[in-house]
Coordinates of C-alpha atoms and ligand atoms in Angstrom, one line a residue:
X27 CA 54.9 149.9 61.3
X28 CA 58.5 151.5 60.9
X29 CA 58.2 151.7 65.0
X30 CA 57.2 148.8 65.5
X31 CA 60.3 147.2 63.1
X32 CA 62.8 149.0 65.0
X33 CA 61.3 148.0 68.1
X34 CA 61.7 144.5 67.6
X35 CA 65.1 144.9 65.9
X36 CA 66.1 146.2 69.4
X37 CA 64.3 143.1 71.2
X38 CA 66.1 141.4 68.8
X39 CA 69.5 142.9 69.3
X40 CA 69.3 142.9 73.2
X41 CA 68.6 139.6 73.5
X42 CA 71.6 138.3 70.9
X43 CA 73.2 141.0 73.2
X44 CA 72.7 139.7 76.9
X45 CA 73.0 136.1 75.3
X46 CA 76.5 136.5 74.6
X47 CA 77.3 138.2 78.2
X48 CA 75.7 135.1 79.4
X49 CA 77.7 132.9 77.1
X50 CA 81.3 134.7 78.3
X51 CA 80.5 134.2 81.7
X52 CA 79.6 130.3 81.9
X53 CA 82.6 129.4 79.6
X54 CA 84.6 132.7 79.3
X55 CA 86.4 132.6 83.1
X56 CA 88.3 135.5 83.0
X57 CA 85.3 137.8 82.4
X58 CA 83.6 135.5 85.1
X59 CA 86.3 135.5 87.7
X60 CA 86.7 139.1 87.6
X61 CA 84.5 139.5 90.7
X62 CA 84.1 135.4 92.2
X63 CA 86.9 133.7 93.7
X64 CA 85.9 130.3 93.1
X65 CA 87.9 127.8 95.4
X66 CA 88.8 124.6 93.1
X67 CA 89.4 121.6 95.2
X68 CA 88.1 117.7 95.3
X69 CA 87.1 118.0 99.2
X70 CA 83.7 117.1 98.8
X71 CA 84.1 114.3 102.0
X72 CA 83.2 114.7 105.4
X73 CA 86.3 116.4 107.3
X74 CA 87.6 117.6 104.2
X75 CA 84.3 119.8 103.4
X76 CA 84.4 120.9 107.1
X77 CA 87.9 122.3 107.2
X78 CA 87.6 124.3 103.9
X79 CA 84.3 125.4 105.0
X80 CA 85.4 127.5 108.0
X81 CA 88.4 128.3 105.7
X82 CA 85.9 130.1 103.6
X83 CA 83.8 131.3 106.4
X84 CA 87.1 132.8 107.8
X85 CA 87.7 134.7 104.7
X86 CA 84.2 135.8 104.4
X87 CA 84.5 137.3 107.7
X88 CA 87.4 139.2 106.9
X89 CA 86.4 140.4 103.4
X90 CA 82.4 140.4 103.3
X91 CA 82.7 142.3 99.8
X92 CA 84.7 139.7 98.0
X93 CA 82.1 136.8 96.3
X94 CA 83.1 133.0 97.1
X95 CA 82.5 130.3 95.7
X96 CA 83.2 126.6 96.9
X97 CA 83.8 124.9 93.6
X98 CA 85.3 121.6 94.6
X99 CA 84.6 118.1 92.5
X100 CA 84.1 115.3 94.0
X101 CA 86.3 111.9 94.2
X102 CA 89.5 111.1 96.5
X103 CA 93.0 112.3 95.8
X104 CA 91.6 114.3 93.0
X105 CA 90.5 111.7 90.6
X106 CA 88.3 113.3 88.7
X107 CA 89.1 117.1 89.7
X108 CA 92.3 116.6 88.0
X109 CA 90.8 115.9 84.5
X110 CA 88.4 119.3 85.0
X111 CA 91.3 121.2 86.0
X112 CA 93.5 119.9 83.7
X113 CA 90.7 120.9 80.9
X114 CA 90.3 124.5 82.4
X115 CA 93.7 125.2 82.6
X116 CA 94.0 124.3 78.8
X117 CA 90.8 126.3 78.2
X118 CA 92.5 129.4 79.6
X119 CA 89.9 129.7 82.4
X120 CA 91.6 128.9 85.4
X121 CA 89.9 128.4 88.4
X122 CA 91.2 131.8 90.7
X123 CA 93.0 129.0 92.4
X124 CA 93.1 125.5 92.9
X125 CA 94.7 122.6 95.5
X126 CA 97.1 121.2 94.4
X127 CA 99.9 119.0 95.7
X128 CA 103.6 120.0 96.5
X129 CA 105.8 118.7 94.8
X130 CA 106.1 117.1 90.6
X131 CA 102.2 117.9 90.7
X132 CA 102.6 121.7 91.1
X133 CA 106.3 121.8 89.6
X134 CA 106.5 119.9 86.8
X135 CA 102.7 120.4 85.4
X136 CA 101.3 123.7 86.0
X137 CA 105.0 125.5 87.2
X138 CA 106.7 124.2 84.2
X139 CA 104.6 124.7 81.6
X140 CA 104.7 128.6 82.6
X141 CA 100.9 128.7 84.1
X142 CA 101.4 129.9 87.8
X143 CA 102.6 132.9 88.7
X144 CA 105.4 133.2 91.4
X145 CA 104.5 134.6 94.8
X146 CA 107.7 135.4 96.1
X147 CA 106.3 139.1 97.0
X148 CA 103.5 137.5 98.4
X149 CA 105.7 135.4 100.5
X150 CA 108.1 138.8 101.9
X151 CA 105.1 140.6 102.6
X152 CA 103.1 138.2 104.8
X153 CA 106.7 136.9 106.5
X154 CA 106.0 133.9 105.4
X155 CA 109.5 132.7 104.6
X156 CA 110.3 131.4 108.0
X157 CA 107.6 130.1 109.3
X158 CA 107.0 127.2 106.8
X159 CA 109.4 124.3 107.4
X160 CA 111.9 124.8 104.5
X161 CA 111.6 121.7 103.3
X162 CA 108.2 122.6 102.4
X163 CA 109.0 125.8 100.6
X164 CA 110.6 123.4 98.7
X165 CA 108.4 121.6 97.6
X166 CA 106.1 124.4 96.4
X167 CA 109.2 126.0 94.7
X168 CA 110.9 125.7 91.0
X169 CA 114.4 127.7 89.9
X170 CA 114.2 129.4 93.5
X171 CA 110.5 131.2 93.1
X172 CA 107.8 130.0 95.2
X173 CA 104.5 129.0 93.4
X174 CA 102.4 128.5 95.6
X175 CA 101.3 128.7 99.7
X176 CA 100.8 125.0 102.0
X177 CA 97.8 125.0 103.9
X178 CA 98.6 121.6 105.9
X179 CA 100.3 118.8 106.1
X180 CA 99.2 115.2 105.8
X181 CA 100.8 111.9 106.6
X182 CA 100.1 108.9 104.5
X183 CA 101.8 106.3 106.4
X184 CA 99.4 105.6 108.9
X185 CA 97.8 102.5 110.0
X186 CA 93.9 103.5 111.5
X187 CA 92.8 100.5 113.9
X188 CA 89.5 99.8 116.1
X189 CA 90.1 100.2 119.5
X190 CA 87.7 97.5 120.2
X191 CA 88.6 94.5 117.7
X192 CA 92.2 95.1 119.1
X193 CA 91.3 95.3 122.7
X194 CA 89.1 92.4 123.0
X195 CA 91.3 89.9 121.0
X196 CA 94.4 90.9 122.7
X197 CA 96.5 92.0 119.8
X198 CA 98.8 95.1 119.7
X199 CA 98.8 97.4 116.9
X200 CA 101.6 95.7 114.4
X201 CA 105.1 97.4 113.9
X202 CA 106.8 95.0 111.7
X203 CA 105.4 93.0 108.6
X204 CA 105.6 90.1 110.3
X205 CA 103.8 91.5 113.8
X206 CA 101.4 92.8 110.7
X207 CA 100.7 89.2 109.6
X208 CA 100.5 87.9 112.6
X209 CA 97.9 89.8 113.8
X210 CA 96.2 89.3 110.6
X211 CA 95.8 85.5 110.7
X212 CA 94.4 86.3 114.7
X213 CA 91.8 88.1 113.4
X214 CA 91.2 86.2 110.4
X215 CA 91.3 83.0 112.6
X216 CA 88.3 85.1 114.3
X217 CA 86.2 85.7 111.3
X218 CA 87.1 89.6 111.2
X219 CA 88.8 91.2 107.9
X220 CA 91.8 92.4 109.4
X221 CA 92.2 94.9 106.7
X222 CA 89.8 97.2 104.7
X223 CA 90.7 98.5 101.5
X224 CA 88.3 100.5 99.1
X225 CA 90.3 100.5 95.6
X226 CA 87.1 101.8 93.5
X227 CA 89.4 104.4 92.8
X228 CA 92.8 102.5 92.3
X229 CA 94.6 105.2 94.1
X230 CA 94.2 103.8 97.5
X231 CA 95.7 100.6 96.8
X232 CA 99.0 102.4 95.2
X233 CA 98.5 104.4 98.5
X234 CA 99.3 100.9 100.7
X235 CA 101.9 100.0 97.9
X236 CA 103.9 103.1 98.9
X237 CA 103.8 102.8 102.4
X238 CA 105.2 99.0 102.0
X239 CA 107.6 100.5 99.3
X240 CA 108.8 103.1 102.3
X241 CA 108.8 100.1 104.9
X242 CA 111.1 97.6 102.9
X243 CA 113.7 100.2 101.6
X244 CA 113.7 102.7 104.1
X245 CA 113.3 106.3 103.5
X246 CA 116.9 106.8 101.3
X247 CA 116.3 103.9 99.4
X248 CA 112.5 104.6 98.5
X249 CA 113.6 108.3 97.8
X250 CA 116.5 107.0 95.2
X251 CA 113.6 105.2 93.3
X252 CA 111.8 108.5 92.2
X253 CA 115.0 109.9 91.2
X254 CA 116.1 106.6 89.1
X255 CA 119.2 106.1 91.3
X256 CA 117.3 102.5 92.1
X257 CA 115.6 100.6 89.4
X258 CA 112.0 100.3 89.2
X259 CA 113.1 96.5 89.1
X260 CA 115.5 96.2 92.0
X261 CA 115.5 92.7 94.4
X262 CA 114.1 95.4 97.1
X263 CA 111.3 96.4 95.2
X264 CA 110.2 92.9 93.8
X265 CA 110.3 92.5 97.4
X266 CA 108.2 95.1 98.4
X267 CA 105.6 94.0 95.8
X268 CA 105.2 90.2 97.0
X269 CA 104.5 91.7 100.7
X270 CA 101.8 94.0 99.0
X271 CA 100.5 90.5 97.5
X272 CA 100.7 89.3 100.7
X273 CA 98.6 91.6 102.3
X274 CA 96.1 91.9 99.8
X275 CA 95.3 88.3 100.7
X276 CA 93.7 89.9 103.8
X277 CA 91.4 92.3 102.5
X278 CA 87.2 92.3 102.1
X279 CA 85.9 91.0 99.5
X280 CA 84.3 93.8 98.2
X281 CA 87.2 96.3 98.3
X282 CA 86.4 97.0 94.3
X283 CA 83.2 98.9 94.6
X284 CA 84.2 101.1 98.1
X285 CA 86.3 104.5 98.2
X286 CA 88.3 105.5 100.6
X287 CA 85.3 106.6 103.3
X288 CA 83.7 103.1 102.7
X289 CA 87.0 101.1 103.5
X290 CA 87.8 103.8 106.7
X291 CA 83.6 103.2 108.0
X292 CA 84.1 99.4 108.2
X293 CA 87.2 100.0 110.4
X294 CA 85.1 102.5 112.5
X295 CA 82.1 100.4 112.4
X296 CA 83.9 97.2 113.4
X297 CA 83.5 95.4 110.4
X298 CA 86.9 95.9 109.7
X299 CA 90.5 95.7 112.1
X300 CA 92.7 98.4 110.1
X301 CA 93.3 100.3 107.3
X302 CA 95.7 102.4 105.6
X303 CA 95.1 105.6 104.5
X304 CA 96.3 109.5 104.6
X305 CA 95.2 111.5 108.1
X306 CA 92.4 112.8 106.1
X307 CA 90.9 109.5 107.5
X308 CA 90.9 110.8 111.1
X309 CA 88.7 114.0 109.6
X310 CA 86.3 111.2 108.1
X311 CA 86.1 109.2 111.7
X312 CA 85.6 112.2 113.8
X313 CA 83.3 114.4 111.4
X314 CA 81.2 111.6 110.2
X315 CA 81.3 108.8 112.2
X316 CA 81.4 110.8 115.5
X317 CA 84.5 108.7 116.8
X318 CA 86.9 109.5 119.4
X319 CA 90.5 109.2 118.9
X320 CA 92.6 106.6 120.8
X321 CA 88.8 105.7 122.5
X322 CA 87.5 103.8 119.1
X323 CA 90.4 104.1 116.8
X324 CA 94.2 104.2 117.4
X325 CA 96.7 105.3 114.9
X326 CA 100.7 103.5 114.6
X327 CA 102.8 104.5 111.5
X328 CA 102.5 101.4 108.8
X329 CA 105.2 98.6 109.5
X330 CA 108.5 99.2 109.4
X331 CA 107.8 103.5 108.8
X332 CA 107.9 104.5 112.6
X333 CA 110.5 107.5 112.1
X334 CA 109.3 108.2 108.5
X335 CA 106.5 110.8 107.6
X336 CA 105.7 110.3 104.2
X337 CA 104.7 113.5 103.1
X338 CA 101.9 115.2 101.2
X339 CA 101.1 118.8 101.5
X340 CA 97.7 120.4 100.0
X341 CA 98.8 124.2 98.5
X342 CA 97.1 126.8 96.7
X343 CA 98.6 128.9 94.3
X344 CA 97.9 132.0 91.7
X345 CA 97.6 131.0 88.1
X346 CA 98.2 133.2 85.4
X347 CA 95.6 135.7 83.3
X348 CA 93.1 136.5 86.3
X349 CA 92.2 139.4 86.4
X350 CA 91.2 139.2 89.9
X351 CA 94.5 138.4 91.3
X352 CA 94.7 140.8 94.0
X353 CA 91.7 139.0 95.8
X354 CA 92.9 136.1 95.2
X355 CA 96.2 136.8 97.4
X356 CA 93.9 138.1 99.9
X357 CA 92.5 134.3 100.1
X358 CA 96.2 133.2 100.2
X359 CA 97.0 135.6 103.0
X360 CA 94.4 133.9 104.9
X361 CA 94.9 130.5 103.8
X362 CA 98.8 131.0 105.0
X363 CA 97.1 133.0 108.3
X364 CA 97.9 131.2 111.7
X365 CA 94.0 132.1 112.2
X366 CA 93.2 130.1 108.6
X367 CA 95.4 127.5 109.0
X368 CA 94.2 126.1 112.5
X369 CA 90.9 126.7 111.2
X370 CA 91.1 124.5 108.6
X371 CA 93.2 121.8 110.1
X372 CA 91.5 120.7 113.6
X373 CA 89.1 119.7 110.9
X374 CA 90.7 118.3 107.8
X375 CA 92.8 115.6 110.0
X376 CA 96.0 117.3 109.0
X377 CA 98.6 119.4 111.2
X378 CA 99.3 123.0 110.2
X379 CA 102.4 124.1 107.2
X380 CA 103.1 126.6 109.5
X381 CA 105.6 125.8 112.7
X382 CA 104.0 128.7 114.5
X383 CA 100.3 127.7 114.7
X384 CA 98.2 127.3 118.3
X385 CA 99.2 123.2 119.3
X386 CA 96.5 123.5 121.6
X387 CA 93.5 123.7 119.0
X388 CA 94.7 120.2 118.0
X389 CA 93.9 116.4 119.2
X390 CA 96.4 114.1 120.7
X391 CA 96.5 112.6 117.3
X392 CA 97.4 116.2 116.0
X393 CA 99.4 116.4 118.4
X394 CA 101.5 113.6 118.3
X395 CA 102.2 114.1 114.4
X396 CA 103.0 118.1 114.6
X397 CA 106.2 116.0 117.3
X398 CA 106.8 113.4 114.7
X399 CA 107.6 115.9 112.0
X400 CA 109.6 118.0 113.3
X401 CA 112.0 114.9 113.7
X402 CA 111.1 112.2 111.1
X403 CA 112.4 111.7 107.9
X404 CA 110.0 113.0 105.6
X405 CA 109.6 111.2 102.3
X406 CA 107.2 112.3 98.8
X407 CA 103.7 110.7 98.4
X408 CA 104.2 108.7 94.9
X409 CA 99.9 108.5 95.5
X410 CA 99.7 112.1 96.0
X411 CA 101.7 113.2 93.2
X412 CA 105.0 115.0 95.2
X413 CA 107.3 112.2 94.3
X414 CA 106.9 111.6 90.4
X415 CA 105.0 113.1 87.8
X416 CA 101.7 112.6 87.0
X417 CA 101.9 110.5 83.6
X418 CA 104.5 108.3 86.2
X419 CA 101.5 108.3 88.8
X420 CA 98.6 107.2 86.1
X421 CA 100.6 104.7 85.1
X422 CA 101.2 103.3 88.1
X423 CA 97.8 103.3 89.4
X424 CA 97.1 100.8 86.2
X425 CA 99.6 98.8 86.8
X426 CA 98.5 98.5 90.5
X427 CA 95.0 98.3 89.4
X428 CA 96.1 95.0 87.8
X429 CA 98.1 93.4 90.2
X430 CA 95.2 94.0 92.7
X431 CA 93.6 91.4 90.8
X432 CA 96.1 89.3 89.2
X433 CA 98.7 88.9 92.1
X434 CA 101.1 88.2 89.1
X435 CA 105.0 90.2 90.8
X436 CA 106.6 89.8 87.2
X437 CA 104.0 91.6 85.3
X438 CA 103.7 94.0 87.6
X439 CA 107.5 94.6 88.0
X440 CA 107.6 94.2 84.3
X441 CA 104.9 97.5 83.7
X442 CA 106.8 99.5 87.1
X443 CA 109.8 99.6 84.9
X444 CA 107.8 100.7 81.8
X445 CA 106.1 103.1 83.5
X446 CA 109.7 104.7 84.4
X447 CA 110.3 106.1 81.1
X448 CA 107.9 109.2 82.7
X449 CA 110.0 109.4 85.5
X450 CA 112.2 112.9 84.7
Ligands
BGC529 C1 94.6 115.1 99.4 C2 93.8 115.2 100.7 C3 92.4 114.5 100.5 C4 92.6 113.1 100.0 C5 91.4 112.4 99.8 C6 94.7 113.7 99.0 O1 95.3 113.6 97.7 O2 95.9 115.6 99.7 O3 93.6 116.6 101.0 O4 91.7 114.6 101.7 O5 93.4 113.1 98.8 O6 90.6 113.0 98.8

């Protein structure tokens, strides 16, 4: 009887035992991530899932004994990874490290309030210190300590475009607002939506806002408006905002219920003449849709932008309290690699961070933007979170959300300039 007592006592005991191991390592990260590196991203998409694929493979190769785990979240430009993150970071269980852009995003959320670690030493020992561009060191820096390591570069002001619509009605891809509306009322003449947008995920459509924003000011002038130096209210802006009213007059009908790889398939599909989206779009035509650049799409910067590259760069940094730290440099050190970065970026649409990396593994459409950067005036993505901090970007996205709908340029002036008390 007494034997029997104590043996279920133990039973008893192990079980409340293993239950709390279990419990610390589904909600406990740190005792979790002591052994996993689990990659936190939102490229879930075709192209995007690719590239950080044979990123991973590429590690796995190199360190077979370190356990990976892909634990991106679905939904574009980080719409809903963000809130996980931001809940994990809270939560003290950081993923062992995460995308996240260059820029306010990195700086003045996760830098400032004191949860990244700086990775100057990593920075010295791979060499890595010239053969970023500097102007991307800067972004991923704060107070002269880097924070985190750029795996590519994207551009967002690009205008995709079907070879085929284009060709067979004549038209040449639009330069100017005006070439751009012109060509618009060809193809609307014809029955065709000259433009596909998919704001399910309002994002996108503050993504075309910028790129107008960057046309009618120019790259000094749409800089000065992150840094308050021109009013959210300014003639130029109000200006800015009845072309975007403009061109939403061209759109499908049914942009509210696509994302961005639904908008970007009825340009590859034909069902659409252009769209306006990040190069990430290219990994989506190529990957998915099996499309050949400059055979079934073209690519022009978005009116009035030849010369600017408006900039967004995808880095990955260390946060604090892991106690598997050391691995997770070793992923850095191959993220940052020449090897990992034209791995990745053949792939994901983007060129390479690094100035050094093999041209040759790239398309002409690679190709042609690695040139354009090294000479364009690069601007901050206000989409993609490098030009203004994220309460700025939320409220934006509302306040775009809106005027998608309600065309009304006052109100929407009216909440840009509320919105601005976020701006630092
Ligand atoms: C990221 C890209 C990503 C895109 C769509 C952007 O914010 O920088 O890497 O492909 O969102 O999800």
């Amino acid at each position: 009887m007494k034997k029997k007592l104590i043996l279920s006592f133990l039973v008893v005991f192990s079980l409340i035992l293993s239950a709390c191991s279990s419990n610390s390592s589904s909600t406990g990260g740190k005792e979790e991530s002591k052994g996993k590196l689990d990659i936190f991203s939102w490229w879930t998409g075709a192209g995007e899932e690719d590239g950080l694929k044979a990123l991973i493979a590429l590690f796995e190769e190199k360190y077979p004994d370190i356990p990976i785990e892909n634990a991106a979240v679905a939904g574009g430009a980080g719409t809903n990874a963000k809130a996980v993150l931001a809940s994990r970071m809270q939560g003290n269980d950081p993923p062992a490290t995460f995308q996240v852009h260059g820029g306010s995003e990195l700086n003045d959320s996760w830098v400032a309030a004191d949860k990244m670690e700086n990775l100057n030493e990593l920075y010295k020992e791979e060499g890595w210190n010239d053969k970023f561009p500097k102007e991307l060191i800067d972004l991923v820096s704060k107070d002269g300590n880097i924070y985190s390591v750029p795996v590519n570069i994207h551009r967002s002001n690009v205008l995709w475009y079907n070879k085929k619509i284009f060709d067979e009605n004549g038209l040449k891809a639009p330069t100017t607002f005006t070439e751009f509306f012109y060509v618009a009322d060809a193809l609307k003449a014809k029955g065709i939506t000259p433009l596909a947008l998919g704001d399910k995920e309002p994002w996108t459509a503050t993504h075309l806002f910028e790129t107008i924003l960057l046309g009618v000011l120019g790259p000094e002038d749409y800089k000065k408006i992150w840094t308050g130096d021109i009013a959210l209210d300014d003639v130029k802006v109000m200006e800015a905002a009845e072309v975007f009213k403009k061109m939403l007059t061209y759109v499908n009908e049914d942009h509210s219920s696509r994302n961005w790889q639904d908008a970007s398939q009825l340009v590859g599909n034909g069902e659409a003449a252009m769209n306006v989206m990040g190069d990430w779009a290219k990994g989506y035509f190529v990957n998915d849709l099996k499309l050949v650049v400059n055979e079934d799409f073209g690519y022009i910067p978005t009116p009035e932008t030849a010369g600017d590259f408006m900039v967004i760069t995808d880095t990955f940094g260390l946060p604090k309290g892991l106690k598997n730290g050391d691995d997770v440099k070793k992923f850095l050190g191959v993220l940052g690699s020449v090897e990992g970065q034209d791995a990745f970026n053949p792939l994901k649409g983007s060129i390479p961070a690094r100035i050094d990396s093999d041209v040759s593994k790239y398309d002409q459409y690679g190709k042609d933007t690695i040139e354009d950067f090294k000479t364009a005036n690069l601007t901050p993505s206000l989409a993609h979170g490098s030009a203004a901090p994220e309460g700025f970007v939320t409220k934006v996205n509302q306040a775009v959300n809106i005027f998608v709908t309600q065309g009304d340029v006052k109100q929407f002036i009216g909440s840009l300039k509320s919105a601005g008390s976020e701006l630092k």
